Tab-separated table of C-alpha atoms and ligand atoms in Angstrom:
chain	number	residue	atom	x	y	z
A	1	MET	CA	21.271	21.549	-17.458
A	2	ILE	CA	19.281	24.676	-16.560
A	3	LYS	CA	15.570	24.039	-16.179
A	4	LYS	CA	12.908	26.654	-15.743
A	5	PRO	CA	10.936	25.979	-12.546
A	6	PHE	CA	7.678	24.165	-13.298
A	7	ILE	CA	4.921	25.336	-10.926
A	8	VAL	CA	1.547	23.601	-11.088
A	9	GLY	CA	-1.601	24.393	-9.109
A	10	ASN	CA	-3.927	21.511	-8.276
A	11	TRP	CA	-7.354	22.972	-7.611
A	12	LYS	CA	-8.768	19.598	-6.544
A	13	MET	CA	-12.596	19.772	-6.154
A	14	ASN	CA	-12.701	23.548	-5.646
A	15	LEU	CA	-13.890	26.747	-7.373
A	16	THR	CA	-16.918	27.360	-9.557
A	17	LEU	CA	-16.751	27.584	-13.332
A	18	ARG	CA	-16.970	31.383	-13.163
A	19	GLU	CA	-14.223	31.584	-10.548
A	20	GLY	CA	-12.026	29.178	-12.506
A	21	VAL	CA	-12.380	31.087	-15.770
A	22	GLU	CA	-11.716	34.415	-14.003
A	23	PHE	CA	-8.639	32.911	-12.346
A	24	ALA	CA	-7.342	31.650	-15.690
A	25	LYS	CA	-7.880	35.055	-17.359
A	26	SER	CA	-6.124	36.882	-14.518
A	27	LEU	CA	-3.277	34.359	-14.471
A	28	ARG	CA	-2.784	34.840	-18.195
A	29	ASN	CA	-2.775	38.630	-17.823
A	30	SER	CA	-0.469	38.564	-14.825
A	31	LEU	CA	2.097	36.292	-16.415
A	32	ASN	CA	1.801	37.976	-19.788
A	33	ASP	CA	5.123	37.434	-21.555
A	34	ARG	CA	6.991	36.275	-18.456
A	35	ASN	CA	8.714	33.064	-19.211
A	36	GLU	CA	11.175	32.420	-16.383
A	37	VAL	CA	8.742	29.873	-14.985
A	38	ILE	CA	6.585	27.217	-16.622
A	39	CYS	CA	3.174	27.394	-15.061
A	40	GLY	CA	0.196	25.047	-15.031
A	41	ILE	CA	-3.191	24.561	-13.399
A	42	CYS	CA	-5.333	21.465	-12.807
A	43	PRO	CA	-9.015	22.448	-12.872
A	44	SER	CA	-11.925	20.067	-12.447
A	45	PHE	CA	-12.864	18.025	-15.533
A	46	VAL	CA	-15.975	20.062	-16.259
A	47	PHE	CA	-13.987	23.317	-16.454
A	48	LEU	CA	-11.227	22.024	-18.716
A	49	ASN	CA	-12.798	22.955	-22.026
A	50	ASP	CA	-13.481	26.570	-21.043
A	51	ILE	CA	-10.181	27.065	-19.272
A	52	CYS	CA	-8.147	25.573	-22.123
A	53	LYS	CA	-9.829	28.099	-24.432
A	54	VAL	CA	-8.885	30.982	-22.109
A	55	LEU	CA	-5.253	29.821	-21.897
A	56	LYS	CA	-4.761	28.762	-25.521
A	57	GLY	CA	-1.478	30.103	-26.883
A	58	SER	CA	-0.402	31.487	-23.482
A	59	GLY	CA	2.165	28.804	-22.693
A	60	ILE	CA	0.319	28.069	-19.418
A	61	CYS	CA	-0.264	24.327	-19.179
A	62	VAL	CA	-3.606	22.816	-18.298
A	63	ALA	CA	-3.661	19.408	-16.614
A	64	ALA	CA	-6.543	17.090	-15.859
A	65	GLN	CA	-6.615	15.768	-12.293
A	66	ASN	CA	-7.130	12.166	-13.392
A	67	ILE	CA	-7.952	9.885	-16.334
A	68	HIS	CA	-9.111	6.313	-16.708
A	69	SER	CA	-6.654	3.602	-17.721
A	70	GLU	CA	-8.651	2.429	-20.738
A	71	LYS	CA	-8.792	4.322	-24.019
A	72	ASN	CA	-12.585	4.093	-24.275
A	73	GLY	CA	-15.443	1.748	-23.544
A	74	ALA	CA	-18.168	0.938	-21.059
A	75	TYR	CA	-16.825	2.814	-18.030
A	76	THR	CA	-19.744	4.979	-16.972
A	77	GLY	CA	-18.651	8.185	-15.313
A	78	GLU	CA	-14.998	7.913	-16.329
A	79	ILE	CA	-12.956	10.271	-18.538
A	80	SER	CA	-10.369	9.063	-21.051
A	81	ALA	CA	-6.925	10.429	-21.908
A	82	ILE	CA	-7.990	11.304	-25.440
A	83	MET	CA	-10.981	13.280	-24.123
A	84	VAL	CA	-8.849	15.580	-22.001
A	85	LYS	CA	-6.248	15.832	-24.762
A	86	GLU	CA	-8.976	16.806	-27.212
A	87	VAL	CA	-10.084	19.802	-25.140
A	88	GLY	CA	-6.505	21.079	-24.949
A	89	CYS	CA	-4.836	19.593	-21.864
A	90	THR	CA	-1.101	19.062	-22.066
A	91	HIS	CA	-0.671	17.217	-18.760
A	92	VAL	CA	-2.517	14.937	-16.376
A	93	LEU	CA	-2.001	14.168	-12.680
A	94	ILE	CA	-1.590	10.447	-12.138
A	95	GLY	CA	-1.239	8.644	-8.826
A	96	HIS	CA	-2.065	11.632	-6.620
A	97	SER	CA	-2.130	10.472	-2.999
A	98	GLU	CA	-5.827	11.319	-2.711
A	99	ARG	CA	-6.466	8.886	-5.583
A	100	ARG	CA	-4.173	6.264	-4.072
A	101	HIS	CA	-5.554	6.499	-0.555
A	102	ILE	CA	-9.198	7.558	-0.896
A	103	PHE	CA	-9.919	5.663	-4.122
A	104	ASN	CA	-7.504	2.763	-3.542
A	105	GLU	CA	-5.606	3.199	-6.785
A	106	ALA	CA	-2.791	0.661	-7.005
A	107	ASP	CA	0.538	0.856	-8.837
A	108	ALA	CA	-0.591	-1.393	-11.737
A	109	PHE	CA	-3.626	0.826	-12.407
A	110	ILE	CA	-1.429	3.913	-12.187
A	111	ASN	CA	1.038	2.324	-14.606
A	112	ALA	CA	-1.780	1.653	-17.095
A	113	LYS	CA	-2.916	5.283	-16.813
A	114	ILE	CA	0.604	6.567	-17.447
A	115	LYS	CA	0.841	4.387	-20.558
A	116	VAL	CA	-2.506	5.485	-21.939
A	117	ALA	CA	-1.622	9.159	-21.304
A	118	LEU	CA	1.691	8.798	-23.137
A	119	SER	CA	-0.040	7.052	-26.037
A	120	VAL	CA	-1.972	10.267	-26.788
A	121	ASN	CA	0.912	12.653	-26.032
A	122	LEU	CA	-0.474	13.745	-22.707
A	123	LYS	CA	2.319	14.312	-20.199
A	124	PRO	CA	1.808	12.550	-16.867
A	125	ILE	CA	2.629	14.298	-13.603
A	126	PHE	CA	3.272	11.083	-11.722
A	127	CYS	CA	2.897	11.509	-7.940
A	128	VAL	CA	4.720	9.396	-5.379
A	129	GLY	CA	5.068	9.750	-1.638
A	130	GLU	CA	5.114	7.969	1.692
A	131	THR	CA	2.625	8.139	4.574
A	132	LEU	CA	3.619	9.396	8.020
A	133	HIS	CA	3.645	5.839	9.314
A	134	GLU	CA	6.002	4.757	6.552
A	135	ARG	CA	8.313	7.702	7.200
A	136	GLU	CA	8.410	7.000	10.930
A	137	ASP	CA	9.231	3.360	10.154
A	138	GLU	CA	12.092	4.618	7.938
A	139	LYS	CA	10.478	3.066	4.883
A	140	THR	CA	10.426	6.197	2.711
A	141	ARG	CA	12.952	4.953	0.148
A	142	TYR	CA	11.418	1.495	0.037
A	143	VAL	CA	7.943	2.952	-0.613
A	144	ILE	CA	9.144	5.418	-3.242
A	145	GLU	CA	11.169	2.734	-5.018
A	146	ASN	CA	8.129	0.436	-5.148
A	147	GLN	CA	5.897	3.227	-6.454
A	148	LEU	CA	8.451	4.138	-9.128
A	149	THR	CA	9.022	0.518	-10.131
A	150	GLY	CA	5.303	-0.230	-10.339
A	151	GLY	CA	4.266	3.051	-11.932
A	152	LEU	CA	6.989	3.120	-14.577
A	153	ARG	CA	6.973	-0.594	-15.480
A	154	GLY	CA	7.469	-1.092	-19.217
A	155	ILE	CA	8.010	2.605	-19.987
A	156	SER	CA	10.864	3.332	-22.401
A	157	ALA	CA	13.578	5.978	-22.006
A	158	ASP	CA	12.014	8.008	-24.816
A	159	HIS	CA	8.766	8.228	-22.917
A	160	ILE	CA	10.311	8.943	-19.538
A	161	ARG	CA	11.317	12.347	-20.859
A	162	ASP	CA	7.627	13.226	-21.113
A	163	ILE	CA	6.926	12.381	-17.496
A	164	VAL	CA	7.154	14.775	-14.558
A	165	ILE	CA	7.572	13.133	-11.170
A	166	ALA	CA	6.029	14.864	-8.165
A	167	TYR	CA	7.314	13.868	-4.743
A	168	GLU	CA	4.408	14.487	-2.390
A	169	PRO	CA	4.805	13.083	1.113
A	170	VAL	CA	1.253	12.125	2.081
A	171	TRP	CA	1.657	13.549	5.591
A	172	ALA	CA	2.411	16.971	4.117
A	173	ILE	CA	-0.581	17.206	1.777
A	174	GLY	CA	-3.245	19.582	3.004
A	175	THR	CA	-1.921	19.371	6.556
A	176	GLY	CA	0.134	22.555	6.761
A	177	LYS	CA	3.220	20.410	7.493
A	178	THR	CA	5.935	20.781	4.888
A	179	ALA	CA	8.894	18.460	4.500
A	180	LEU	CA	12.132	20.134	5.538
A	181	PRO	CA	13.693	21.363	2.306
A	182	GLN	CA	16.798	19.195	2.887
A	183	ASP	CA	14.652	16.109	3.549
A	184	ALA	CA	12.652	16.709	0.391
A	185	ASN	CA	15.884	17.236	-1.534
A	186	GLU	CA	17.198	13.905	-0.277
A	187	VAL	CA	14.142	12.057	-1.586
A	188	HIS	CA	14.373	13.906	-4.911
A	189	SER	CA	17.981	12.829	-5.131
A	190	PHE	CA	16.937	9.237	-4.474
A	191	ILE	CA	14.313	9.480	-7.243
A	192	ARG	CA	16.906	10.859	-9.651
A	193	SER	CA	19.316	8.038	-8.774
A	194	PHE	CA	16.558	5.514	-9.469
A	195	ILE	CA	15.977	7.075	-12.910
A	196	THR	CA	19.743	7.165	-13.546
A	197	VAL	CA	20.049	3.440	-12.900
A	198	GLU	CA	17.028	2.587	-15.033
A	199	TYR	CA	17.351	5.113	-17.856
A	200	GLY	CA	20.801	6.737	-17.727
A	201	ILE	CA	22.219	9.989	-16.422
A	202	ASP	CA	21.100	12.260	-19.280
A	203	THR	CA	17.477	11.234	-18.916
A	204	ALA	CA	17.692	11.572	-15.144
A	205	ASN	CA	19.158	15.055	-15.377
A	206	SER	CA	16.520	16.240	-17.806
A	207	LEU	CA	13.680	14.842	-15.682
A	208	TYR	CA	11.521	17.334	-13.810
A	209	ILE	CA	10.943	16.409	-10.175
A	210	GLN	CA	8.435	18.618	-8.364
A	211	TYR	CA	7.842	18.824	-4.635
A	212	GLY	CA	4.302	19.001	-3.289
A	213	GLY	CA	2.867	19.188	0.223
A	214	SER	CA	1.649	22.391	1.902
A	215	VAL	CA	3.689	24.664	-0.340
A	216	LYS	CA	3.010	28.330	0.461
A	217	PRO	CA	4.588	31.625	-0.566
A	218	GLU	CA	6.555	31.542	2.723
A	219	ASN	CA	8.251	28.185	2.123
A	220	ALA	CA	8.457	28.115	-1.678
A	221	GLY	CA	11.844	29.895	-1.744
A	222	ASP	CA	13.583	27.466	0.610
A	223	LEU	CA	12.175	24.516	-1.300
A	224	MET	CA	13.143	25.890	-4.716
A	225	ALA	CA	16.654	26.654	-3.415
A	226	GLN	CA	17.298	22.911	-3.161
A	227	PRO	CA	19.340	21.641	-6.104
A	228	GLU	CA	17.140	18.610	-6.815
A	229	ILE	CA	13.797	20.431	-6.679
A	230	ASP	CA	12.771	21.514	-10.189
A	231	GLY	CA	9.307	22.756	-9.435
A	232	LEU	CA	6.318	22.672	-7.128
A	233	LEU	CA	2.899	21.036	-7.123
A	234	VAL	CA	0.681	23.308	-5.085
A	235	GLY	CA	-2.746	22.391	-3.706
A	236	GLY	CA	-4.423	24.700	-1.184
A	237	ALA	CA	-2.307	27.752	-1.973
A	238	SER	CA	-3.121	27.502	-5.691
A	239	ILE	CA	-6.810	28.248	-5.263
A	240	GLN	CA	-6.191	31.916	-4.444
A	241	LEU	CA	-4.657	33.746	-7.385
A	242	GLU	CA	-2.576	36.008	-5.107
A	243	SER	CA	-0.841	33.195	-3.251
A	244	PHE	CA	-0.307	31.189	-6.430
A	245	LEU	CA	1.244	34.211	-8.136
A	246	GLU	CA	3.450	34.842	-5.106
A	247	ILE	CA	4.739	31.268	-5.347
A	248	VAL	CA	5.374	31.700	-9.074
A	249	GLU	CA	7.180	34.974	-8.328
A	250	VAL	CA	9.382	33.347	-5.677
A	251	ALA	CA	10.152	30.438	-8.022
A	252	SER	CA	11.134	32.812	-10.818
A	253	THR	CA	14.166	33.901	-8.806
A	254	HIS	CA	15.552	30.327	-8.731
B	301	PEP	C1	-1.635	18.511	-3.729
B	301	PEP	O1	-2.853	18.392	-3.745
B	301	PEP	O2	-0.974	17.980	-4.631
B	301	PEP	C2	-1.009	19.251	-2.637
B	301	PEP	C3	0.280	19.285	-2.584
B	301	PEP	O3	-1.848	19.880	-1.737
B	301	PEP	P1	-1.438	20.974	-0.603
B	301	PEP	O4	-0.504	21.957	-1.257
B	301	PEP	O5	-2.716	21.576	-0.177
B	301	PEP	O6	-0.741	20.223	0.488
């Protein structure tokens, strides 16, 4: 099955509203009718409404960087799945390593967020990945399997098709260290085997698995050349329009 590369930029807690809107306008103009690549950006919550308006009808996806696990209620300061859906988001990052490690988000909480996202037709970009310590202890597969098992508990085959999995080794995020393309490919292959066992080969083959961790224009080509890598989740290099566009350009040749 041929899949268009899916390239998503995670802005994290960066850019101003003006910069974000300008970026979105320029991205829209630059991509115009190009459709070899599916593109998305993850602005801060407070920019989502404006940026969704700028990108409406463009085919460029907008993802929230997080949601709460409950549909609504007394959760001061939190944002629900339906709220981000209502302003026009198509996707949401769930289980990003910064949420897991800085905010102590556990697999059960992540699982509840995935379920609430799916319940309002918001597509989760579900992040998994091992720490450096875990990799050095040769526990990568064990960690990924546990994160997949916990995060996807109770999710049906129909719904799995709406999930994107992002393999993001924690030691490669924001550090400038990228996984060797072959090493990343091996973990992607492991993830796809897990999905095959749980949900069948067709579902596994249609699943998008992105790589994330210090992706730059210089390494995007080698990563995208790997057969199991369907797209990229880009942090630091997605904040500058030029480098993000270069990555999109490189991906369009794969
Ligand atoms: C990310 O935040 O998901 C990420 C991969 O960041 P960076 O590209 O900066 O490593």
